[in-house]
Amino acid sequence: MDNIKITESIAERDLNRRDFFKWIIRASVAATVFGLLDQISCGTVPQTGVQTSPYMVPQTADEKTVYALCDTVLPGRTSDPSGAPGAVDAGTMDFAYDKFYGVVQEFPLVLPLFNAEAQKQYGKPLYELDLAQRTTVLQNSETLLGLIDQIYMFLKGPFYIGMISTLGLEYMGDPGPNLGYRNQDFSFYKPMSTEITSDGNLP
Amino acid sequence: MPPTYDAVIIGSGFGGSIPALRLAQAGKKVLVLEQGRVYTEQDFKQSWDLKYLSNLLSITTSDDYATFFRSGMVLGGGSVVFSGLMNRSPSETFQFVDDNGYKVWPDAVTRQVLDPYYDMVEGMMQIRQATWNEVSKTGGMFAKMLDNVGLTCDRARFPYVNCRQCGYCEAGCIYGAKQSLMHNYIPQAQAAGVEFRTGCRAMQVLPAAAGYTIEYTGPDDTLSSVQGTIVIVAAGTVYSAELLLRSKPSLPQLSDQVGQNFNNNGGVRFGIELPDGLPSIECYKGMDSAGVMTYAYWKDYGITIEAGTSPASIFTLNIHRQGDLGWGLGFKQWAHSVYPSKLIIANIMGPVTGEGSVYLNNNNLASVHFPLTQNLAQYISSKIAPIQALATANKAYLLQTMPSGYMYSIDHMLGTCRMGDDPARSVADGNGQVRNYPGLFVSDSSALPCGTGVNPSTTVAANAERIAQYIVTNW
């Protein structure tokens, strides 16, 4: 049973599209107000054909919405005032459309929800909004639909795991694969710790 | 007539490979069926990519999709992908009485009874207490936080030889430092004549004239069968229950407790954001476990806590400050500000009443029901309270780590085929023998009736040694 794919596993476990949809919009606690909205009013999705990274460039409306979603969950260089990289810079679009992970097949179910909320709030699709507006849309979508954290887990993955590029790891200061820290002195605060067992086991 | 063995064992993790070796040493002809494939140090990668990990792990969600569970699906099972922390369960664990007033462990299983088997496991796997020089900065800082409020913290125990502290234990140790079953029980079992068949998924257990027939699918998906005088089910908490539930039509006297009492070892994961002004803990360095464990809360709260090192991938989980979002620009900036200098992730463990269950879905495959019941919510709330106090006393910040404000440990699954003294409330007797079916045993994590108070693998292994000895003596 080598190479068990997540998508196959989901299908095998009797999760049909409707189930997965329910998974994605599972009821969760209402989002609380995020105090930084005033600081993040910049950046919109690149226009078609504007290459900002070596990864997939959105062409269709759906792809632009996915791009906007990624760039809201972890804003990238064109959206973050500091210019720090984000999801799209780390190749999340390539990940999102990788059939192995199975996210792509659910986009037709979830993207209209974001765009409907964007239209309701601002009269535009999600991908035509700036970061502050997109953030508000996602917050409201979360409130309305209980947008669950799993989809954010997926979209944050390429950046923090480094599965497409190491850009996110470099930004975070995680060296990723390494030869170990054998010569590191790990005896940190050793004199400050008191032990109650003789060998690490309680009786 | 299918091929016949003295013993057929389903699963090659702690619950399977240990009896395999002991039965073979006693002269029995043994076959082990393992659903996963063989991985060696050359095959492992330092990667948290699901595309890679899905070759080593089975990843399951609860039926409300709120919780992910993972279990080893590779030759050697969980021993290949666990963090390596291997402490013995405290004595009080075996006296645990659940919320229904039931003492869940059989009287025959106590710490004193298990100690000789713990000794065997520790000898085989070269388990030892970490030195202070192996305790990571994360572990040292966690110990200091406890010390600041007058609490203790001990060095934990590990099966490591020449560990390089690279922080990828749970992705498979590329250096061969972690002494998984691939380094001891499995090669010794092979040398003793045990046949391991990988890529084989057990589908059903049926009664036979002498023992049981196992139907299984092989790597090419063809259905085959073998027969064993003894059959040991050790496919892990989810899949052992799945197999027995699927076998119920042919084994109608199986307990209705099969699949019930599912619990996660009382796991509650939390994060601590350290205050400004401390030296960086470089939290990606070290073993996956930070090398320490505190028993300071055991007496009053019935919990222990292990601290862990943290790769940046931890931020894919919903870890964030209370009231903030787990995504967005503010989240990204916050994550960058605390990593890798100020973040400690830790896990609470303790005996807890198993209120979850494993059942068969429409495809005859396991689904996990693991609701946040009132009891469980109360458990989480009561156990996190002293941690909040610890954080506050250290001017640190307790972080919310999961959807809906909680985080269940995604490993450490126990209890679905539990042993016990009460036939009405247990699947197997105190020797792991399934009630009403002589010669059919469970010997893995599913047989443990409740949380072990610490990481459960050592107790799973010691219990498997104990059950193996019972089989060798009595069969």
XYZ file of C-alpha atoms in Angstrom:
678
model
C 0.000 0.000 0.000
C 2.668 2.472 -0.947
C 1.904 6.057 -1.745
C -1.485 6.240 -0.106
C -2.846 9.529 -1.303
C -4.795 11.803 0.914
C -7.429 12.216 -1.742
C -7.857 8.497 -2.126
C -7.947 8.116 1.597
C -10.693 10.692 1.860
C -12.672 8.994 -0.877
C -12.095 5.578 0.622
C -13.256 6.775 4.007
C -16.634 7.529 2.518
C -16.185 11.266 2.291
C -18.104 12.331 -0.738
C -17.988 15.866 -2.058
C -20.860 16.941 0.087
C -19.159 15.533 3.173
C -15.970 17.297 2.309
C -17.887 20.487 1.784
C -19.431 20.058 5.206
C -15.977 19.461 6.537
C -14.778 22.689 5.072
C -17.646 24.735 6.386
C -17.983 22.889 9.664
C -19.445 25.114 12.308
C -16.799 26.661 14.485
C -16.556 29.506 16.890
C -17.323 32.887 15.472
C -14.261 34.787 14.497
C -13.405 37.657 16.745
C -12.533 41.086 15.525
C -9.015 41.328 14.330
C -7.384 44.486 15.547
C -4.969 45.008 12.724
C -7.320 45.749 9.883
C -6.302 49.371 9.772
C -2.755 48.409 9.022
C -3.335 46.104 6.130
C -5.103 48.064 3.449
C -2.850 47.400 0.542
C -2.295 44.922 -2.215
C -4.604 43.319 -4.728
C -4.231 40.222 -6.826
C -1.791 40.598 -9.733
C -3.434 41.100 -13.065
C -3.410 38.241 -15.505
C -0.024 37.661 -16.978
C 1.924 39.581 -14.353
C 4.550 37.103 -13.241
C 5.442 37.731 -9.605
C 6.877 34.328 -8.813
C 8.124 31.242 -10.631
C 4.908 29.489 -9.725
C 1.476 29.246 -11.241
C 0.015 32.565 -12.334
C -3.768 32.840 -12.079
C -5.570 33.057 -15.395
C -9.210 32.184 -14.849
C -11.595 33.805 -12.415
C -11.461 30.760 -10.167
C -7.688 30.745 -10.180
C -7.663 34.417 -9.288
C -10.007 33.736 -6.408
C -7.762 30.938 -5.148
C -4.795 33.246 -5.469
C -6.655 35.908 -3.507
C -7.581 33.375 -0.862
C -3.966 32.249 -0.500
C -2.777 35.834 -0.387
C -5.256 36.634 2.358
C -4.455 33.642 4.530
C -0.731 34.455 4.346
C -0.244 37.772 2.526
C 2.670 37.828 0.123
C 5.218 40.386 -0.962
C 2.788 42.476 -2.937
C 0.306 42.661 -0.088
C 2.437 42.780 3.046
C 3.594 46.348 3.732
C 6.923 44.995 4.914
C 7.437 43.096 1.664
C 7.826 39.827 3.512
C 6.965 36.723 1.464
C 3.731 34.850 1.877
C 1.741 31.923 0.591
C 1.771 32.739 -3.116
C 5.500 33.499 -3.087
C 6.163 30.053 -1.608
C 4.333 28.260 -4.400
C 0.979 27.694 -2.722
C -0.839 28.024 -6.044
C 1.128 25.047 -7.345
C 0.204 23.152 -4.196
C -3.431 24.160 -4.376
C -3.743 22.769 -7.878
C -1.759 19.616 -7.157
C -4.284 16.825 -7.443
C -2.448 14.757 -4.872
C -3.694 16.937 -2.042
C -7.224 17.017 -3.347
C -7.900 20.647 -2.540
C -8.416 21.634 -6.159
C -11.462 19.475 -6.655
C -13.278 21.288 -3.878
C -12.729 24.808 -5.201
C -15.944 24.815 -7.239
C -17.781 24.272 -3.974
C -16.114 26.879 -1.814
C -14.986 29.686 -4.078
C -18.509 30.910 -4.856
C -19.046 31.376 -1.145
C -16.178 33.817 -0.865
C -17.146 35.656 -3.986
C -20.762 35.892 -2.895
C -19.685 37.459 0.382
C -17.301 39.785 -1.467
C -20.069 40.873 -3.814
C -22.386 41.423 -0.895
C -19.866 43.528 1.014
C -18.054 45.374 -1.739
C -19.826 44.629 -5.008
C -16.739 42.959 -6.446
C -15.319 39.454 -6.611
C -12.769 38.555 -3.962
C -9.820 38.877 -6.281
C -10.559 42.514 -7.035
C -10.382 43.538 -3.391
C -7.411 44.780 -1.440
C -6.022 42.869 1.502
C -8.055 44.620 4.160
C -11.259 43.997 2.226
C -10.364 40.383 1.556
C -9.575 39.879 5.216
C -12.946 41.256 6.152
C -14.647 38.986 3.638
C -12.909 35.939 5.038
C -13.751 36.961 8.568
C -17.374 37.439 7.671
C -17.422 34.199 5.724
C -16.031 32.499 8.796
C -18.733 34.034 10.911
C -21.460 33.139 8.489
C -20.336 29.760 7.397
C -18.107 28.520 10.129
C -15.264 28.359 7.643
C -13.064 25.813 9.164
C -9.426 25.857 9.936
C -8.503 22.853 7.848
C -8.557 24.774 4.591
C -6.232 27.324 6.152
C -4.004 24.491 7.297
C -3.751 23.358 3.712
C -3.062 26.830 2.385
C -0.483 27.612 5.067
C 1.289 24.318 4.472
C 3.577 25.145 1.554
C 4.880 28.234 3.339
C 5.527 26.735 6.762
C 6.397 23.196 5.681
C 8.476 24.161 2.676
C 7.023 21.559 0.370
C 7.213 23.662 -2.807
C 10.018 26.067 -1.957
C 12.095 26.882 1.116
C 11.152 30.561 1.029
C 8.805 30.313 3.987
C 11.264 28.349 6.086
C 13.991 30.864 5.332
C 11.690 33.698 6.327
C 10.865 31.938 9.581
C 14.448 31.040 10.397
C 13.858 27.292 10.243
C 16.856 25.644 8.582
C 14.773 22.704 7.357
C 16.696 19.508 6.542
C 19.939 19.556 8.464
C 22.885 17.489 9.572
C 21.918 17.787 13.198
C 23.155 19.885 16.073
C 25.363 17.328 17.691
C 27.859 19.857 18.957
C 25.229 22.179 20.290
C 25.258 22.628 24.049
C 21.778 21.662 25.058
C 22.325 21.982 28.804
C 20.162 25.057 28.971
C 19.257 26.282 32.436
C 20.400 22.920 33.758
C 21.241 24.236 37.216
C 17.728 25.639 37.530
C 15.858 22.341 37.196
C 14.954 20.022 40.027
C 14.172 16.351 39.354
C 12.053 14.079 41.477
C 12.860 10.712 39.904
C 16.057 8.714 39.892
C 15.795 7.527 36.300
C 13.057 9.556 34.635
C 10.244 7.187 35.613
C 7.736 7.779 38.365
C 7.374 4.690 40.579
C -6.666 -25.327 2.454
C -4.816 -22.028 3.054
C -1.209 -22.013 4.311
C -1.119 -22.708 8.012
C 0.931 -21.091 10.743
C 1.068 -21.522 14.477
C 0.457 -17.818 14.769
C -0.680 -15.128 12.377
C -0.107 -11.586 13.596
C -1.788 -8.593 12.019
C 0.386 -5.512 12.341
C 4.117 -5.048 12.873
C 4.218 -2.255 15.438
C 4.925 -2.754 19.129
C 1.880 -4.972 19.578
C 2.794 -7.211 16.648
C 6.555 -7.486 16.280
C 7.172 -8.163 19.967
C 4.908 -11.243 20.162
C 6.256 -12.309 16.774
C 9.774 -12.519 18.156
C 8.789 -14.205 21.392
C 6.579 -16.805 19.719
C 9.256 -17.580 17.149
C 11.834 -17.958 19.903
C 9.472 -20.475 21.471
C 9.577 -22.487 18.266
C 6.345 -21.391 16.689
C 5.888 -20.768 12.991
C 4.842 -17.130 12.725
C 3.535 -14.922 9.940
C 3.154 -11.148 10.275
C 0.875 -9.266 7.880
C 1.689 -5.567 7.622
C -0.349 -3.125 5.592
C 2.514 -0.672 5.081
C 5.758 -1.112 3.236
C 9.385 -1.451 4.281
C 11.248 1.794 4.872
C 14.899 2.036 5.788
C 17.077 4.972 6.796
C 17.905 5.487 3.108
C 14.220 5.920 2.310
C 13.429 8.448 5.027
C 13.433 12.186 4.351
C 13.674 15.207 6.575
C 10.295 16.435 5.433
C 6.864 17.189 6.852
C 5.236 17.149 3.407
C 2.100 15.015 3.437
C 3.105 13.691 0.049
C 6.021 12.024 1.774
C 4.455 11.323 5.169
C 1.440 9.610 3.642
C 3.773 6.777 2.693
C 4.519 6.187 6.357
C 1.304 7.160 8.047
C -2.369 6.501 7.904
C -4.159 9.781 8.436
C -7.717 9.641 9.671
C -10.163 12.338 10.610
C -12.915 12.124 13.159
C -16.357 11.927 11.624
C -17.008 15.562 12.469
C -13.728 16.387 10.717
C -12.568 18.312 13.763
C -9.615 16.123 14.644
C -6.870 14.429 12.698
C -5.423 11.142 13.849
C -2.277 9.539 12.601
C -0.862 6.064 12.996
C 2.207 4.369 11.615
C 1.547 2.395 8.450
C 4.978 1.013 7.718
C 6.961 -2.026 8.804
C 7.653 -1.297 12.456
C 4.433 0.691 12.857
C 4.398 3.588 15.262
C 7.952 2.950 16.403
C 9.163 4.351 13.094
C 7.256 7.623 13.301
C 6.952 8.355 17.008
C 8.861 11.028 18.900
C 10.715 8.381 20.881
C 9.750 9.373 24.380
C 9.469 6.107 26.332
C 8.639 6.396 30.025
C 6.895 3.857 32.219
C 3.329 4.469 33.309
C 3.081 5.557 36.948
C 1.578 2.996 39.354
C -1.584 5.017 39.944
C -2.498 4.745 36.272
C -3.429 1.108 36.698
C -5.911 1.982 39.444
C -7.781 4.499 37.323
C -11.543 4.489 37.794
C -13.453 6.098 34.953
C -16.413 8.457 35.054
C -18.729 5.442 35.209
C -17.107 4.114 38.355
C -15.368 1.294 36.520
C -11.777 0.366 37.305
C -10.689 -0.047 33.734
C -7.428 -1.961 34.048
C -7.651 -5.678 34.851
C -6.492 -6.473 38.359
C -3.814 -8.684 36.824
C -2.112 -5.699 35.211
C -0.226 -3.408 37.540
C 2.994 -1.498 37.367
C 4.632 -4.182 39.498
C 3.474 -6.879 37.098
C 4.642 -4.904 34.081
C 8.027 -3.889 35.464
C 9.868 -7.035 34.298
C 8.385 -6.524 30.841
C 9.366 -2.876 30.857
C 12.866 -4.098 31.644
C 12.792 -6.368 28.599
C 11.620 -3.596 26.295
C 14.146 -1.127 27.634
C 16.919 -3.619 27.136
C 15.887 -4.474 23.606
C 15.427 -0.868 22.513
C 18.351 0.618 24.463
C 16.054 3.013 26.269
C 17.821 5.327 28.689
C 17.314 8.619 30.399
C 18.485 11.609 28.369
C 21.528 13.447 29.641
C 21.203 17.131 30.381
C 23.343 17.822 27.349
C 20.678 16.187 25.202
C 17.873 18.286 26.622
C 17.163 20.983 24.068
C 16.982 24.657 24.885
C 13.226 24.347 24.592
C 13.270 21.655 27.250
C 15.628 23.657 29.412
C 13.416 26.707 29.232
C 10.329 24.656 30.031
C 12.153 23.223 33.054
C 13.132 26.699 34.147
C 9.555 27.942 33.908
C 8.499 25.170 36.233
C 11.410 25.811 38.544
C 10.464 29.468 38.729
C 7.264 28.478 40.505
C 8.837 25.761 42.623
C 7.840 22.806 40.452
C 9.989 19.931 39.238
C 10.902 18.733 35.776
C 12.682 15.502 34.917
C 14.736 14.331 32.002
C 12.751 11.862 29.918
C 13.761 8.474 28.517
C 14.540 7.660 24.894
C 15.685 4.787 22.668
C 18.383 6.845 20.955
C 21.971 5.999 20.142
C 24.186 8.834 18.883
C 21.278 11.160 18.213
C 22.236 14.181 16.107
C 19.357 16.317 17.398
C 18.137 17.164 13.895
C 14.467 17.373 14.907
C 12.976 14.966 12.373
C 12.273 11.925 14.585
C 8.645 11.665 13.498
C 9.488 11.716 9.803
C 11.691 8.625 10.227
C 15.243 8.914 11.528
C 17.607 9.159 8.563
C 20.594 8.549 10.840
C 19.354 5.320 12.364
C 19.797 6.847 15.801
C 16.255 6.154 16.943
C 16.104 2.510 17.888
C 12.770 1.709 16.307
C 11.623 -1.881 16.024
C 13.528 -2.020 12.742
C 16.703 -2.127 14.828
C 15.856 -4.840 17.312
C 12.661 -6.887 17.498
C 12.048 -7.133 13.759
C 15.515 -8.268 12.616
C 15.704 -10.659 15.548
C 12.279 -12.009 14.658
C 13.346 -12.468 11.050
C 16.437 -14.288 12.225
C 14.218 -16.513 14.351
C 12.186 -17.415 11.280
C 9.254 -15.002 11.377
C 7.871 -14.239 7.932
C 6.898 -10.600 7.413
C 4.595 -9.852 4.495
C 4.190 -6.152 3.737
C 1.530 -4.465 1.658
C -0.998 -6.906 3.085
C -4.242 -5.665 4.534
C -6.282 -8.012 6.716
C -9.924 -7.955 5.724
C -11.600 -10.487 7.963
C -11.041 -13.076 10.684
C -13.083 -16.243 10.321
C -13.260 -19.282 12.578
C -11.514 -22.379 11.260
C -11.361 -25.984 12.386
C -8.169 -25.307 14.307
C -7.866 -21.609 14.952
C -8.777 -18.879 12.534
C -8.553 -17.979 8.877
C -7.394 -14.515 7.927
C -8.511 -13.110 4.605
C -6.236 -10.365 3.350
C -5.463 -8.395 0.242
C -1.894 -8.361 -0.991
C 0.106 -5.663 -2.760
C -1.649 -6.534 -6.016
C -5.060 -6.272 -4.320
C -5.814 -9.962 -4.781
C -7.606 -11.678 -1.934
C -5.676 -14.449 -0.172
C -6.056 -16.318 3.055
C -3.886 -17.911 5.717
C -4.732 -19.902 8.770
C -3.355 -19.566 12.262
C -3.915 -21.606 15.385
C -3.328 -18.348 17.190
C -4.243 -14.981 15.739
C -2.988 -11.749 17.266
C -4.672 -8.542 16.182
C -2.229 -5.653 16.499
C -3.132 -3.247 13.741
C -3.436 -0.188 15.966
C -6.377 1.303 17.787
C -8.383 2.245 14.712
C -7.621 -0.687 12.437
C -7.735 -3.458 15.041
C -11.253 -2.342 15.843
C -12.054 -2.061 12.139
C -10.911 -5.616 11.514
C -12.860 -7.084 14.413
C -15.975 -5.100 13.557
C -15.742 -6.337 9.986
C -15.333 -9.869 11.320
C -18.377 -9.739 13.530
C -20.677 -11.602 11.144
C -18.326 -14.569 11.321
C -17.451 -14.041 14.993
C -20.894 -13.196 16.383
C -19.922 -13.605 20.024
C -17.513 -10.668 19.879
C -18.182 -8.119 22.579
C -20.333 -5.147 21.722
C -17.509 -3.138 23.267
C -15.407 -3.563 20.132
C -14.763 -0.055 18.841
C -15.946 1.621 22.047
C -13.944 3.437 24.751
C -11.759 5.239 22.215
C -9.561 7.830 23.880
C -6.516 9.917 23.006
C -4.460 9.291 26.148
C -5.918 12.420 27.625
C -3.880 14.474 25.189
C -4.291 18.235 25.210
C -1.727 20.155 23.252
C -0.907 23.746 24.054
C 1.635 26.422 23.228
C 3.504 28.923 25.356
C 4.807 32.198 24.011
C 7.777 33.269 26.085
C 8.135 36.848 27.258
C 10.659 39.246 25.778
C 14.135 39.475 27.167
C 15.061 35.795 27.289
C 17.738 34.203 25.118
C 16.443 32.471 21.996
C 15.509 28.834 22.527
C 16.049 28.001 18.816
C 13.053 25.737 19.066
C 13.779 23.683 15.933
C 16.897 22.206 17.504
C 16.897 18.912 19.361
C 14.892 15.736 19.322
C 11.210 16.032 18.463
C 10.658 15.768 22.166
C 12.469 18.496 24.060
C 13.929 15.874 26.393
C 12.018 16.714 29.535
C 8.811 15.707 31.219
C 7.200 17.172 34.276
C 5.465 15.065 36.886
C 4.757 18.126 38.978
C 1.031 17.957 38.214
C 0.625 14.206 38.531
C -0.387 14.046 42.170
C -2.901 16.892 42.151
C -4.146 16.867 38.571
C -3.422 13.354 37.289
C -1.445 14.622 34.321
C 2.100 14.731 33.052
C 3.427 17.120 30.440
C 6.046 16.636 27.750
C 7.547 19.582 25.933
C 8.513 19.376 22.295
C 10.755 21.111 19.846
C 8.959 22.841 17.001
C 9.575 22.985 13.291
C 7.975 25.942 11.519
C 5.361 23.530 10.214
C 3.666 23.874 13.600
C 2.090 27.050 12.227
C 0.014 25.075 9.767
C -1.991 24.116 12.837
C -4.327 26.654 14.297
C -1.937 27.920 16.927
C -2.420 31.577 17.708
C -3.095 34.059 20.448
C -6.487 33.895 22.085
C -8.862 36.184 20.250
C -6.621 36.597 17.228
C -7.026 34.850 13.910
C -4.958 31.830 12.974
C -4.321 33.312 9.535
C -3.812 36.673 7.873
C -1.169 39.354 8.014
C -1.283 39.730 11.770
C -0.876 35.995 12.210
C 2.057 35.890 9.816
C 3.776 38.714 11.633
C 3.090 37.193 15.039
C 4.414 33.788 13.960
C 7.546 35.437 12.657
C 8.002 37.300 15.922
C 7.845 34.210 18.148
C 9.710 31.752 15.929
C 12.184 30.216 16.577
C 13.096 32.106 19.720
C 10.013 32.168 21.925
C 7.708 29.237 21.227
C 7.225 26.091 23.304
C 4.700 23.435 22.300
C 3.755 20.884 24.930
C 1.319 18.047 25.450
C -0.715 17.117 28.493
C -1.314 13.403 29.064
C -3.390 11.562 31.629
C -5.921 8.797 32.170
C -9.322 9.796 30.867
C -12.633 8.074 30.286
C -12.854 6.871 26.709
C -16.010 8.329 25.198
C -15.095 8.072 21.532
C -15.683 5.135 19.245
C -14.642 3.475 16.018
C -17.404 2.172 13.779
C -17.754 0.901 10.236
C -18.970 3.344 7.624
C -20.854 2.513 4.459
C -17.676 1.253 2.837
C -17.043 -1.151 5.701
C -14.084 0.935 6.786
C -13.353 2.581 10.107
C -14.684 5.982 11.029
C -13.758 7.641 14.301
C -16.372 9.356 16.429
C -14.630 11.637 18.887
C -16.967 14.339 20.106
C -16.094 17.077 22.520
C -18.382 15.772 25.227
C -19.191 17.642 28.395
C -16.879 15.338 30.328
C -14.052 15.873 27.876
C -14.522 19.626 27.824
C -14.416 19.605 31.598
C -11.283 17.471 31.531
C -9.552 19.859 29.150
C -10.613 22.890 31.122
C -9.459 21.463 34.441
C -6.099 20.309 33.082
C -5.277 23.500 31.233
C -5.964 25.658 34.278
C -2.658 24.979 36.060
C -0.828 25.553 32.786
C -2.449 28.956 32.509
C -1.195 29.681 36.015
C 2.290 28.511 35.064
C 2.323 30.779 32.026
C 1.025 33.760 33.962
C 3.559 33.306 36.732
C 6.314 33.363 34.121
C 4.871 36.400 32.316
C 4.396 34.072 29.350
C 1.309 33.661 27.171
C -0.768 30.503 26.860
C -1.668 29.985 23.225
C -4.811 28.591 21.727
C -3.835 25.798 19.446
C -6.861 24.250 17.830
C -10.159 24.911 16.133
C -12.876 25.698 18.621
C -10.362 26.419 21.304
C -8.965 22.999 21.956
C -6.502 20.624 20.459
C -6.608 16.898 20.722
C -3.409 15.035 20.332
C -3.489 13.430 16.911
C -1.656 10.287 17.984
C -1.800 8.203 21.179
C -5.073 6.497 20.277
C -6.172 3.825 22.750
C -8.952 1.630 24.020
C -11.133 0.241 21.226
C -10.500 -3.424 22.051
C -9.728 -2.952 25.694
C -8.801 -5.572 28.220
C -10.730 -5.702 31.460
C -12.161 -7.814 34.235
C -15.801 -7.107 33.502
C -16.936 -9.133 30.466
C -19.707 -6.662 29.825
C -17.304 -3.742 29.582
C -14.256 -5.208 27.890
C -13.375 -6.932 24.633
C -10.542 -9.063 25.991
C -9.585 -10.552 29.306
C -6.537 -9.556 31.297
C -4.319 -11.689 29.074
C -5.453 -9.934 25.935
C -7.497 -12.937 24.829
C -10.704 -11.938 23.077
C -13.696 -13.126 25.048
C -15.477 -16.174 23.624
C -12.729 -16.771 21.067
C -9.834 -18.803 22.472
C -6.613 -18.209 20.580
C -7.665 -14.802 19.318
C -5.715 -11.995 21.009
C -5.324 -8.243 20.918
C -1.923 -6.948 21.998
C -1.600 -3.385 20.738
C -2.690 0.074 21.796
C -6.322 -0.893 21.317
C -6.014 -3.258 24.276
C -4.978 -0.537 26.719
C -8.126 0.542 28.539
C -7.224 4.144 29.264
C -4.541 6.756 29.043
C -1.205 5.679 30.412
C -0.299 8.937 32.116
C 2.742 9.257 29.872
C 3.474 8.535 26.215
C 1.924 5.097 25.797
C 4.371 3.244 23.549
C 6.461 1.737 26.350
C 3.365 0.394 28.061
C 1.994 -0.945 24.777
C 5.321 -2.705 24.262
C 5.556 -4.066 27.809
C 1.979 -5.306 27.656
C 2.737 -7.022 24.345
C 5.693 -8.755 25.999
C 3.383 -9.864 28.814
C 0.721 -11.201 26.470
C 3.376 -12.952 24.405
C 4.643 -14.710 27.483
C 1.127 -15.808 28.353
C 0.677 -17.250 24.873
C 4.024 -19.017 24.934
C 3.222 -20.504 28.345
C -0.361 -21.507 27.643
C -0.533 -22.255 23.922
